Coordinates of C-alpha atoms and ligand atoms in Angstrom, one line a residue:
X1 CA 181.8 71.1 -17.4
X2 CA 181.7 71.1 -14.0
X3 CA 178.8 73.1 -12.0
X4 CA 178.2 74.2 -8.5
X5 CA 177.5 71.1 -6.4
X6 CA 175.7 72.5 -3.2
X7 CA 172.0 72.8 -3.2
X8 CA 170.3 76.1 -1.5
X9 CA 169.6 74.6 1.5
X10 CA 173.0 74.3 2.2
X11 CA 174.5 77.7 1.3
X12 CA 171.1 78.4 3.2
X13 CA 172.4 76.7 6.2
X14 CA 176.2 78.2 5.7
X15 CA 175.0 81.5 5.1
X16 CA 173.6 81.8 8.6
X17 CA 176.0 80.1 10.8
X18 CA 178.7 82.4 9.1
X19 CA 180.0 85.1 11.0
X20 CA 182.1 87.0 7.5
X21 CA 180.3 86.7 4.0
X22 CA 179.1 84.1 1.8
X23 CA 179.2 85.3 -1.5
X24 CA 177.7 84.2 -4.9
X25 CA 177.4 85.3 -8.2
X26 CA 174.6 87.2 -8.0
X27 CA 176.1 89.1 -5.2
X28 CA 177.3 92.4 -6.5
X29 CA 180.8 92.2 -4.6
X30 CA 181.0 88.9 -6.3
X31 CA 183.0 89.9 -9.4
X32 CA 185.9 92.1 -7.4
X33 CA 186.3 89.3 -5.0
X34 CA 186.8 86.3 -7.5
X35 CA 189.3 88.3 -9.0
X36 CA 193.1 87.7 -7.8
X37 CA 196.3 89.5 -8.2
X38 CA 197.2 87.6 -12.1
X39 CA 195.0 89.4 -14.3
X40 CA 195.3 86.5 -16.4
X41 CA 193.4 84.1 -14.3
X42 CA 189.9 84.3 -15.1
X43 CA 187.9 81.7 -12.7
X44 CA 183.7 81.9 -11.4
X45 CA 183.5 80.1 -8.5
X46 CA 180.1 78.9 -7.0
X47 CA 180.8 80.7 -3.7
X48 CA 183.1 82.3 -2.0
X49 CA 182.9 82.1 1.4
X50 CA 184.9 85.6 3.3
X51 CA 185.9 84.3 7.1
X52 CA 186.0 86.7 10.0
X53 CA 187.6 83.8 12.5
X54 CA 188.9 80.3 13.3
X55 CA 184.9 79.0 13.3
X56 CA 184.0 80.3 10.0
X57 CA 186.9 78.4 8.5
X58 CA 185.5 75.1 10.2
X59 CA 182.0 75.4 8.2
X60 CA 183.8 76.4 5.5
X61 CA 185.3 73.6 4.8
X62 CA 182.6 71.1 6.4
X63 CA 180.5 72.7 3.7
X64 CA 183.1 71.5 1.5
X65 CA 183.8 68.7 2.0
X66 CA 179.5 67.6 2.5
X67 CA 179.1 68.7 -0.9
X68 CA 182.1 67.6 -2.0
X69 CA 183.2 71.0 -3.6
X70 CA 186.2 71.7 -5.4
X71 CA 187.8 73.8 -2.6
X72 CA 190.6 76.7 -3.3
X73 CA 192.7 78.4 0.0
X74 CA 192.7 82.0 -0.5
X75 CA 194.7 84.6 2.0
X76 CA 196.8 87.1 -0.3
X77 CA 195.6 86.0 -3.7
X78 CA 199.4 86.2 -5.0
X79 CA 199.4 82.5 -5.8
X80 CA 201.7 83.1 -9.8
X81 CA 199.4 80.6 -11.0
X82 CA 196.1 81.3 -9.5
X83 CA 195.5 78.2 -7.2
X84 CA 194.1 80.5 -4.9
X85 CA 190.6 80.7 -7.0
X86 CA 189.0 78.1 -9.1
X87 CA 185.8 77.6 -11.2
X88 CA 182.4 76.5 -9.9
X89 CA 183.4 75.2 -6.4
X90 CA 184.3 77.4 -3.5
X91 CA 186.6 79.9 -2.3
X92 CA 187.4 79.9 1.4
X93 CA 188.7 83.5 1.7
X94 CA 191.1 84.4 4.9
X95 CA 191.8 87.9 4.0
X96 CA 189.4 89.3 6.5
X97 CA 191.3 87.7 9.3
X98 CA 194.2 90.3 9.3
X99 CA 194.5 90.7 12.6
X100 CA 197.9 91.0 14.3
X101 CA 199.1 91.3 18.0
X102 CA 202.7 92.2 19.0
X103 CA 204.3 90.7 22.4
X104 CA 207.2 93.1 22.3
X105 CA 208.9 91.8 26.0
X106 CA 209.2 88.0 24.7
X107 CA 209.8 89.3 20.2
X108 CA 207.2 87.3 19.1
X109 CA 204.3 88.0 17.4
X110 CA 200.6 86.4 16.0
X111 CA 199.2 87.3 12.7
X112 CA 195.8 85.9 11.7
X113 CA 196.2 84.7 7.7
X114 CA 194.8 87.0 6.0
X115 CA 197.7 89.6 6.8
X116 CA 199.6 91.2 4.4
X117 CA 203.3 91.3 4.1
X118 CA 203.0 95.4 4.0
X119 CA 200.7 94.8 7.9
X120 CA 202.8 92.6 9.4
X121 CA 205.7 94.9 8.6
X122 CA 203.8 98.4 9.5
X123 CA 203.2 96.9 13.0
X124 CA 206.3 95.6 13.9
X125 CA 208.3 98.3 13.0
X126 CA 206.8 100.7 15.3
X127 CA 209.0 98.3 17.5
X128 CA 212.4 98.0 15.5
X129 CA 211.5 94.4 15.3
X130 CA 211.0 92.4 12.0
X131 CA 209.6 88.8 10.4
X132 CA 211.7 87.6 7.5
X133 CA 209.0 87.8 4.2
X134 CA 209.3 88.8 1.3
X135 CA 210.0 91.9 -1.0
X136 CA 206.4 93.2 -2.3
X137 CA 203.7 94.6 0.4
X138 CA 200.8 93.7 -1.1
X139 CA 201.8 89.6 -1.1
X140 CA 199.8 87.7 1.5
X141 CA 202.1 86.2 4.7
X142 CA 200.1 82.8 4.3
X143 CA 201.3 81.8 1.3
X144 CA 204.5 82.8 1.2
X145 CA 204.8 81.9 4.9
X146 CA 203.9 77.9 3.9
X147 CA 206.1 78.1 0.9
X148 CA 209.2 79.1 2.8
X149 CA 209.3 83.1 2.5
X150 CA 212.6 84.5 0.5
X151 CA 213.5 88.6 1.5
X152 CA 215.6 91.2 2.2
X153 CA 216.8 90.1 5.9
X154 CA 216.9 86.2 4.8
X155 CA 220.6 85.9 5.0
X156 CA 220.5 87.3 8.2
X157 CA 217.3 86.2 9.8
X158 CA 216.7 83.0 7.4
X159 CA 213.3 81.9 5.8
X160 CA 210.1 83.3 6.8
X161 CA 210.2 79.7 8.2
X162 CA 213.0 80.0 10.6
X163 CA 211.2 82.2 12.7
X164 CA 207.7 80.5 13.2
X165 CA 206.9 78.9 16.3
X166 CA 203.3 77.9 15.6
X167 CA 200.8 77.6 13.6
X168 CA 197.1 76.6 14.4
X169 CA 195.2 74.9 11.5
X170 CA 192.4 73.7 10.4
X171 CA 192.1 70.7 8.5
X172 CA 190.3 68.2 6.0
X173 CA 187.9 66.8 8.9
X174 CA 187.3 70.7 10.4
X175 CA 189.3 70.0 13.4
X176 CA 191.5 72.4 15.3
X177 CA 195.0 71.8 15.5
X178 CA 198.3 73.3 16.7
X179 CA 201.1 72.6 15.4
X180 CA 204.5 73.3 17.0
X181 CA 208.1 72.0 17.7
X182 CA 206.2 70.4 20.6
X183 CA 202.8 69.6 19.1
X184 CA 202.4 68.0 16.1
X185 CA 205.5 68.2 14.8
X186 CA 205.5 65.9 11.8
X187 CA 203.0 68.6 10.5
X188 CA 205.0 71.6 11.8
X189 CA 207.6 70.1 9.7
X190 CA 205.4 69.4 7.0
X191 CA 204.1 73.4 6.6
X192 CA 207.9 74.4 7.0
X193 CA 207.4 74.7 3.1
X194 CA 205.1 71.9 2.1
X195 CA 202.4 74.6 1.4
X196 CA 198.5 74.6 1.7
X197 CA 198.9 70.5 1.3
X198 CA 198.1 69.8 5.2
X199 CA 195.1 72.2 6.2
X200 CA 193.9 75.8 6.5
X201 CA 196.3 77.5 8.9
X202 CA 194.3 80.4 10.4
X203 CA 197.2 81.7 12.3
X204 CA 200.6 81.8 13.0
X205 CA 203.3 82.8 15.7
X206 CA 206.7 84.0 14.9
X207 CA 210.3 85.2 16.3
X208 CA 210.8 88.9 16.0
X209 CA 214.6 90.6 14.9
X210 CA 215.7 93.7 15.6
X211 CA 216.1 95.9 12.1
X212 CA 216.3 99.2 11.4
X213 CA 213.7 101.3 11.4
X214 CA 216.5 103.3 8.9
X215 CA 218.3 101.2 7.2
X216 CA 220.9 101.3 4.0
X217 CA 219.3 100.1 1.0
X218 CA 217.7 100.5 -2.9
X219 CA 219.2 99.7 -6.4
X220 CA 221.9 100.9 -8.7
X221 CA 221.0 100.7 -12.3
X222 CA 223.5 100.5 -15.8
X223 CA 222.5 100.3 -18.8
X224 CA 222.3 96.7 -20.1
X225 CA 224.5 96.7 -22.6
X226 CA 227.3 96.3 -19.2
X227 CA 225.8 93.4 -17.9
X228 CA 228.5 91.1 -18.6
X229 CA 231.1 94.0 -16.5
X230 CA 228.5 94.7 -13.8
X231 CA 226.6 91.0 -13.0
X232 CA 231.4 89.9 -13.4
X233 CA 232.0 92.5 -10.7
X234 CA 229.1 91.5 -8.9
X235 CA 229.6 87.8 -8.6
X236 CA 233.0 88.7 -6.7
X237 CA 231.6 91.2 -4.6
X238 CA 229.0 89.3 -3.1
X239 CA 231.6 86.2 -2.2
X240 CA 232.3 86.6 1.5
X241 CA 229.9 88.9 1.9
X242 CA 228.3 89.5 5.5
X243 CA 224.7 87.9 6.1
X244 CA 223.5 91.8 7.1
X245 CA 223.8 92.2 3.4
X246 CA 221.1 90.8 0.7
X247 CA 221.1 91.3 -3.3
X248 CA 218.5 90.8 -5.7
X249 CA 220.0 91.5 -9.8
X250 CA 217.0 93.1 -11.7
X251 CA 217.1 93.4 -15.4
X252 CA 213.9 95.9 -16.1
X253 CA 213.2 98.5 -19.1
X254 CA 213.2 102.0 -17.0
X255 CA 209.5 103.3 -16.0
X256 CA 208.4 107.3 -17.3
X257 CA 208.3 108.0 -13.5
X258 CA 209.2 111.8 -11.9
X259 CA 212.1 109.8 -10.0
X260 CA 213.7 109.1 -13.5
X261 CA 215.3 111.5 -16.2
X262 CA 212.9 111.6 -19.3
X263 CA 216.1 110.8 -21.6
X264 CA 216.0 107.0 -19.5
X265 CA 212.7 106.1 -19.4
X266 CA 212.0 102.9 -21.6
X267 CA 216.1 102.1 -21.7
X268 CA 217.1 98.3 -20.7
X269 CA 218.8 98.5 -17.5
X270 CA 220.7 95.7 -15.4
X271 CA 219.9 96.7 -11.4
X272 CA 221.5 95.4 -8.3
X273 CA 219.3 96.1 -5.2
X274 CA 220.7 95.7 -1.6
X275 CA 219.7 95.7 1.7
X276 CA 221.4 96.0 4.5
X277 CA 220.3 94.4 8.0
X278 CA 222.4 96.3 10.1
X279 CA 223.2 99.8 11.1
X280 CA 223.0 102.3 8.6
X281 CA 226.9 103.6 8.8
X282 CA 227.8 99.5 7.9
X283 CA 225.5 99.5 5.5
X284 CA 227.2 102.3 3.7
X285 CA 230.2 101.1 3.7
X286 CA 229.2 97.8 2.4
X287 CA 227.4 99.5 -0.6
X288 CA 230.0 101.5 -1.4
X289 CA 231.7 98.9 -3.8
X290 CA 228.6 98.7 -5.6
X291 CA 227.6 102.2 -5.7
X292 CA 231.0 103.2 -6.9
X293 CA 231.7 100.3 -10.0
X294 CA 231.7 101.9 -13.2
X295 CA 229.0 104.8 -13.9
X296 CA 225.5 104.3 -12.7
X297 CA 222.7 105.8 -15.0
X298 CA 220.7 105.5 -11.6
X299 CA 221.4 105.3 -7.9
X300 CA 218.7 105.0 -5.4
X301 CA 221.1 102.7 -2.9
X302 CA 220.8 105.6 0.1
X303 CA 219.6 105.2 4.2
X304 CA 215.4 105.2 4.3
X305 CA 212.9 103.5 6.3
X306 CA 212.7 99.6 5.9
X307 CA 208.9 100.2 5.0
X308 CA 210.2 102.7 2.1
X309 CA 212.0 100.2 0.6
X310 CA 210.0 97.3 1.4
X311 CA 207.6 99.0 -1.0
X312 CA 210.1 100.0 -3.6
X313 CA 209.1 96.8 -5.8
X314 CA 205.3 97.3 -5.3
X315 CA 204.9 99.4 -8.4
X316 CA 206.3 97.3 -10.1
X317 CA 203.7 94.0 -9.4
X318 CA 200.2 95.6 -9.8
X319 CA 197.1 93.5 -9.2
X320 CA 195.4 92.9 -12.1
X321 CA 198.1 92.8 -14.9
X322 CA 198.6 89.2 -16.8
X323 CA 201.6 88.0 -15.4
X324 CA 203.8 84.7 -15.7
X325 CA 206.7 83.4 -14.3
X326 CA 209.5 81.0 -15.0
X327 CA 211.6 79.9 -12.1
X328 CA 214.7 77.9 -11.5
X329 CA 217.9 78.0 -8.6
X330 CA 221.4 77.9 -9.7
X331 CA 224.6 77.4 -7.8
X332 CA 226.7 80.3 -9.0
X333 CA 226.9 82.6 -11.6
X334 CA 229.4 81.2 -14.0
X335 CA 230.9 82.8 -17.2
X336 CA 227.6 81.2 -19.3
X337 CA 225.2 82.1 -16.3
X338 CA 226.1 85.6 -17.4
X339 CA 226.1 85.4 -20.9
X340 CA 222.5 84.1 -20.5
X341 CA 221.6 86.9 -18.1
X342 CA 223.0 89.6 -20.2
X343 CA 221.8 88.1 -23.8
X344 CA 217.9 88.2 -22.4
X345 CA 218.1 91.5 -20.7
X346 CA 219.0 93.3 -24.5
X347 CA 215.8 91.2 -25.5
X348 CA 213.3 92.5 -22.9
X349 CA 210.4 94.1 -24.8
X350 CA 207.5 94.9 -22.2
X351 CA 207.8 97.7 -19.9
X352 CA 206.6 95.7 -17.5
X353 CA 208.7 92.4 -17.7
X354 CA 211.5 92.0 -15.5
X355 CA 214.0 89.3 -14.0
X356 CA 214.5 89.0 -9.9
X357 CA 217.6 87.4 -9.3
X358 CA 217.8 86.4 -6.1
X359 CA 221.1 85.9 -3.6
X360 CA 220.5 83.2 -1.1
X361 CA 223.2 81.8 1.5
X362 CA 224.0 83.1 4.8
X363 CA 221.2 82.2 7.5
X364 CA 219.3 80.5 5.3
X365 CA 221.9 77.9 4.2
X366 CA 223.1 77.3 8.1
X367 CA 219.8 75.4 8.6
X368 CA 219.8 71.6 7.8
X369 CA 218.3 70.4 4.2
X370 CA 216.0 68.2 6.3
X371 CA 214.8 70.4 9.2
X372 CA 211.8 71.6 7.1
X373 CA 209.8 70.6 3.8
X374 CA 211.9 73.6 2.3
X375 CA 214.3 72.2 -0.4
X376 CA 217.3 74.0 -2.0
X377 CA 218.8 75.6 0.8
X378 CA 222.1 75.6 -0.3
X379 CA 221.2 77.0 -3.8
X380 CA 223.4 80.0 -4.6
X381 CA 220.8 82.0 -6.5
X382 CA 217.2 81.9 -7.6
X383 CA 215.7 83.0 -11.0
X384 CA 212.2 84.7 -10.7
X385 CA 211.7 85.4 -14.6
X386 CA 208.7 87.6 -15.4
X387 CA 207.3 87.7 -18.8
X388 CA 204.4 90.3 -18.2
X389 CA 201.6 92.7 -20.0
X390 CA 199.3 94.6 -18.9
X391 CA 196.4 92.9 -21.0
X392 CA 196.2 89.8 -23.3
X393 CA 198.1 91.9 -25.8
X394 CA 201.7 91.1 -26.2
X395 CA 201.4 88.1 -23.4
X396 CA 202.2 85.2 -25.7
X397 CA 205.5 87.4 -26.3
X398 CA 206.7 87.7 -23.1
X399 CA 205.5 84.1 -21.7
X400 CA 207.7 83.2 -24.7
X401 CA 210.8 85.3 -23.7
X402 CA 210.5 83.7 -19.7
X403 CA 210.3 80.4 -21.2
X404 CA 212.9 80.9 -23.3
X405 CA 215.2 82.1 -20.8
X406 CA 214.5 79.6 -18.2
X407 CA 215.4 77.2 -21.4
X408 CA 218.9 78.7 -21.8
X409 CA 219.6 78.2 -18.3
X410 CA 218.3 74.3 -17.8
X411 CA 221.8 73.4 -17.9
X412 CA 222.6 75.1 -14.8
X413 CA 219.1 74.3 -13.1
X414 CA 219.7 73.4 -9.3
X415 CA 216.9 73.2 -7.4
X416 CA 213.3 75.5 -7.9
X417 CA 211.7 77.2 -5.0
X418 CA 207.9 76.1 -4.8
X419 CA 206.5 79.4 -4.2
X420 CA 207.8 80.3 -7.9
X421 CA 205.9 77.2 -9.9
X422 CA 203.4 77.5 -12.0
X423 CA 201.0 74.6 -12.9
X424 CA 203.9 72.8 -14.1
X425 CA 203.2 69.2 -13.5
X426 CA 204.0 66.6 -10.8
X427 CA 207.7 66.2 -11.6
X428 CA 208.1 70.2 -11.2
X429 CA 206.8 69.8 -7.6
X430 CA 208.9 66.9 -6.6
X431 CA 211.8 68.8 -8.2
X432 CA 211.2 71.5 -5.7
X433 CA 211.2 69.5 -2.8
X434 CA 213.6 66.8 -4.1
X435 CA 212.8 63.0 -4.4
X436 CA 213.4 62.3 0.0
X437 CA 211.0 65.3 1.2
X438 CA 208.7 64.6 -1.5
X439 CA 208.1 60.9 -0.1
X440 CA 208.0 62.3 3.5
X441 CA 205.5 64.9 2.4
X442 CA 203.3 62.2 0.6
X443 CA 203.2 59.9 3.7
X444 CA 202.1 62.9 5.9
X445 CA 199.6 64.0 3.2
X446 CA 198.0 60.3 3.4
X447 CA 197.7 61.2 7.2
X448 CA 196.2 64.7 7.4
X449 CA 194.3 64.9 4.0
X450 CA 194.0 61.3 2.4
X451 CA 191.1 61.7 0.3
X452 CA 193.2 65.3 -1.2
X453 CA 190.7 67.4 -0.3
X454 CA 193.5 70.2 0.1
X455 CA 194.3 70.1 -3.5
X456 CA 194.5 73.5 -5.3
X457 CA 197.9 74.1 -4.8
X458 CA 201.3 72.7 -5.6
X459 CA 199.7 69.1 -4.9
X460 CA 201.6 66.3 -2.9
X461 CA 198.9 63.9 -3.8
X462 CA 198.7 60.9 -0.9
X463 CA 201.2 58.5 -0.6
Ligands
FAD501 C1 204.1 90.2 -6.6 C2 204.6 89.0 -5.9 C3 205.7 89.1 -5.1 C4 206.3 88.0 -4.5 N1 207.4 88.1 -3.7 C5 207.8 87.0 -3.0 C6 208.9 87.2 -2.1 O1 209.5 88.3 -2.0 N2 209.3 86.1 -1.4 C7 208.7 84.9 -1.5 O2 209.1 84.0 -0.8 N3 207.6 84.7 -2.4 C8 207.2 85.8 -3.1 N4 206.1 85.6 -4.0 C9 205.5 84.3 -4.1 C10 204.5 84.1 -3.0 O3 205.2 83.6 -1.8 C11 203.4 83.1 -3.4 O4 202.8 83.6 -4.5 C12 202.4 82.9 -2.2 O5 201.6 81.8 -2.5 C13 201.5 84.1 -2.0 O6 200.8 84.0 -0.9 P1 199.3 84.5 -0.8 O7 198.7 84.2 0.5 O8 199.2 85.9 -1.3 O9 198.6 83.6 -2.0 P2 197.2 82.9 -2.3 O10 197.1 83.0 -3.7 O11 196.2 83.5 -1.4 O12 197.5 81.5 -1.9 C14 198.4 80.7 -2.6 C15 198.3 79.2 -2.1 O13 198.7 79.1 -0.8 C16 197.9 78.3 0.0 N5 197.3 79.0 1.1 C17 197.0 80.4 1.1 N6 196.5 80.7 2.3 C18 196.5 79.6 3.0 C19 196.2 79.3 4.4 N7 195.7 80.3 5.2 N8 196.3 78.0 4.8 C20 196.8 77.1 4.0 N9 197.1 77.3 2.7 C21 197.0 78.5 2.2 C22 196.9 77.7 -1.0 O14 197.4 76.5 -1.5 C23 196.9 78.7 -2.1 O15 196.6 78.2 -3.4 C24 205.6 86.7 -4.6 C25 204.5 86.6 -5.4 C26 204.0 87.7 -6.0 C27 202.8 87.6 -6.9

């Protein structure tokens, strides 16, 4: 077993040129902040060391790196398979950097890492202006940010990564480093969805887009058993779609919540949530197909805030439940795709498991393959499948049903979106980034980190 490498007089020496906290296990704050957001991951480590700016994330890792400690990144703690915490060596913690400045004349805007999706948006819709990210609040923008970033305005905005202009990072050796179209730009590339492999980024720049504040969105629900009609009717809806318009297919057993009937609650439902980037009135109209195909047990599609619906899915990922997901990309939904979709769906046993299926295209596919470390651009759709519980009981189930789903569908596997791995093994990672970028990224991980230091993540060991 593997034990805590640094000696006192070094946390000694940490501890007091740290501005945020150095926390160890005798701390009493130490158990809530090894925890992340998968309950399931259960990890002590040695320390974990809470930054409050740039510097602090400089000793951090020096400390590392002299004691040569096993060293996890940690901004949102959403990582699905818990890279973002690890046993024995140390946490460097960004989640106290959350600070976030709007420059409403030129759209831009800085956020520190340790923002929240649910932040980021909150301050930049007091200005009808918007970042790409994804579709749950609590998810950290670091993460998600280095991993691409799939949402709601992607096909009209693109990736989370289309709109950054910078980042500032630090890395292996503790140095400072911006990196930009202009500066640096093999590793501005390289974080474009290569991930945590290239440093620490302790902040980032990005574009702003108008959107809403009021925009037309939320999810129609039928009851499972129409799958097959609903996902047919939905596969030629969504061809020649506009970009303003984005469309995630849910299959989910319906919560006991006041917002539905008591006579639904626990039925297996297929959903199909959309979001439209535009004004409200085209929004309508666009929905209206969807709204109006077949009978709806439940309709929530209706005008609201974007930050109402941007938290519509929140309930639905709680910290501290044992979650596990199963992810693939597929290029259309064919006849089988359906079939597969509609089989699991009936099979769904926790309340809490689900399916996300995502529609890419638009603005995210008119940006070249090789322009960032982001692979499958042209994918059609993406699979998020979620085998959850809310405790160790049941989870062997439902980690059963994902991988058994994700099974049925490997003949139509594409491409798989990094973000969505778990600790599935080196081939798995240069899957997701295809055999060219994964090269590339190896030769610029022998430059910035050759010794791997970087390595709790979805690993591009040196080339
Ligand atoms: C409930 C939920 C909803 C999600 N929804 C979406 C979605 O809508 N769209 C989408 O694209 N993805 C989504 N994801 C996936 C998400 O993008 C990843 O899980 C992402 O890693 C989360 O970022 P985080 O900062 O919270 O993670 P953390 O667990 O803190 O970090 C994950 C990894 O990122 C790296 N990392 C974190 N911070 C830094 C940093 N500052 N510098 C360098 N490396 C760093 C590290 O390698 C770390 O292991 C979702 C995940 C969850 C759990």
């Amino acid at each position: 077993m593997n034990t805590f490498a640094a000696d006192d007089a070094a946390v000694g020496a940490l501890r007091s040129a740290f501005h945020g906290e150095v926390i160890g296990p005798d701390d009493e704050s130490y158990e809530h902040h090894r925890r992340v957001w998968n309950g399931s991951i259960d990890r002590k480590p040695g320390l974990i060391a809470r930054c409050a700016d740039p510097t602090d994330v400089v000793n951090a890792v020096r400390f590392g790196r002299e004691n040569s400690l096993l060293t996890a990144v940690r901004s949102g703690g959403h990582s699905f398979p818990g890279l973002s915490v690890c046993d024995d060596g140390l946490v460097i913690d960004l989640r106290p950097m959350d600070g976030i400045r709007v420059d409403p004349e030129n759209r831009t805007v800085r956020a520190q890492a340790g923002v929240l999706l649910g932040e980021l948006d909150q301050v930049t819709q007091q200005f009808g202006l918007a970042v790409p990210a994804g579709i749950v609040t609590h998810t950290g923008l670091a993460g998600l940010t280095l991993g691409g970033g799939i949402g709601w305005i992607m096909r009209k905005y693109g990736l989370t990564i289309d709109q950054l202009i910078s980042v500032r990072m630090v890395t292996a050796d503790g140095d400072t480093v911006t990196a930009s179209a202009e500066e640096n730009p093999d590793m501005f590339w390289g974080v474009r969805g290569g991930g945590g492999n290239f440093g620490i980024v302790t902040d980032f720049e990005f574009h702003l887009n108008p959107l809403g504040p009021q925009v037309m969105a939320g999810t129609v629900y039928w009851p499972v058993e129409q799958a097959v009609p609903v996902l047919r009717f939905y596969r030629d809806w969504i061809a020649g779609c506009p970009d303003e318009l984005m469309t995630i297919v849910a299959l989910r057993r319906a919560p006991a919540t006041p917002a539905v009937p008591a006579e639904l609650a626990g039925q297996r439902l297929i959903g199909i949530a959309g979001c439209y980037a535009g004004s409200v009135s085209e929004g309508q109209t666009a929905l209206q197909a969807l709204k109006s195909f077949g009978s709806p047990v439940l309709d929530f599609c209706a005008p609201k805030p974007y930050l109402e619906h941007q938290q519509s899915f929140d309930p639905s990922f709680r910290p501290g439940r044992w979650y596990y997901v199963r992810s693939c990309d597929v290029a259309e939904l064919t006849d089988d795709v359906i079939d597969i979709i509609a089989e699991y769906g009936r099979r769904i046993l926790s309340p809490i498991t689900s399916l996300a299926l995502w529609q890419l295209g638009g603005a995210v596919a008119r940006v070249g393959e090789d322009e960032t470390a982001f692979n499958g651009r042209g994918a059609g759709h993406s699979f998020n499948i979620n085998g959850n519980s809310e405790t160790a009981e049941g989870f062997d189930h439902e980690r059963e049903w994902a991988r058994d789903f994700w099974t049925a569908l490997k003949p139509y596997h594409t491409s798989v979106y990094v973000n969505f791995l778990m600790e599935e093994g080196e081939s798995r990672i240069e899957q997701a980034y295809g055999p060219e970028k994964y090269r590339r990224l190896k030769t610029l991980k022998r430059t910035y980190d050759p010794t791997n230091f970087f390595r709790l993540n979805q690993n591009v060991r040196p080339g």
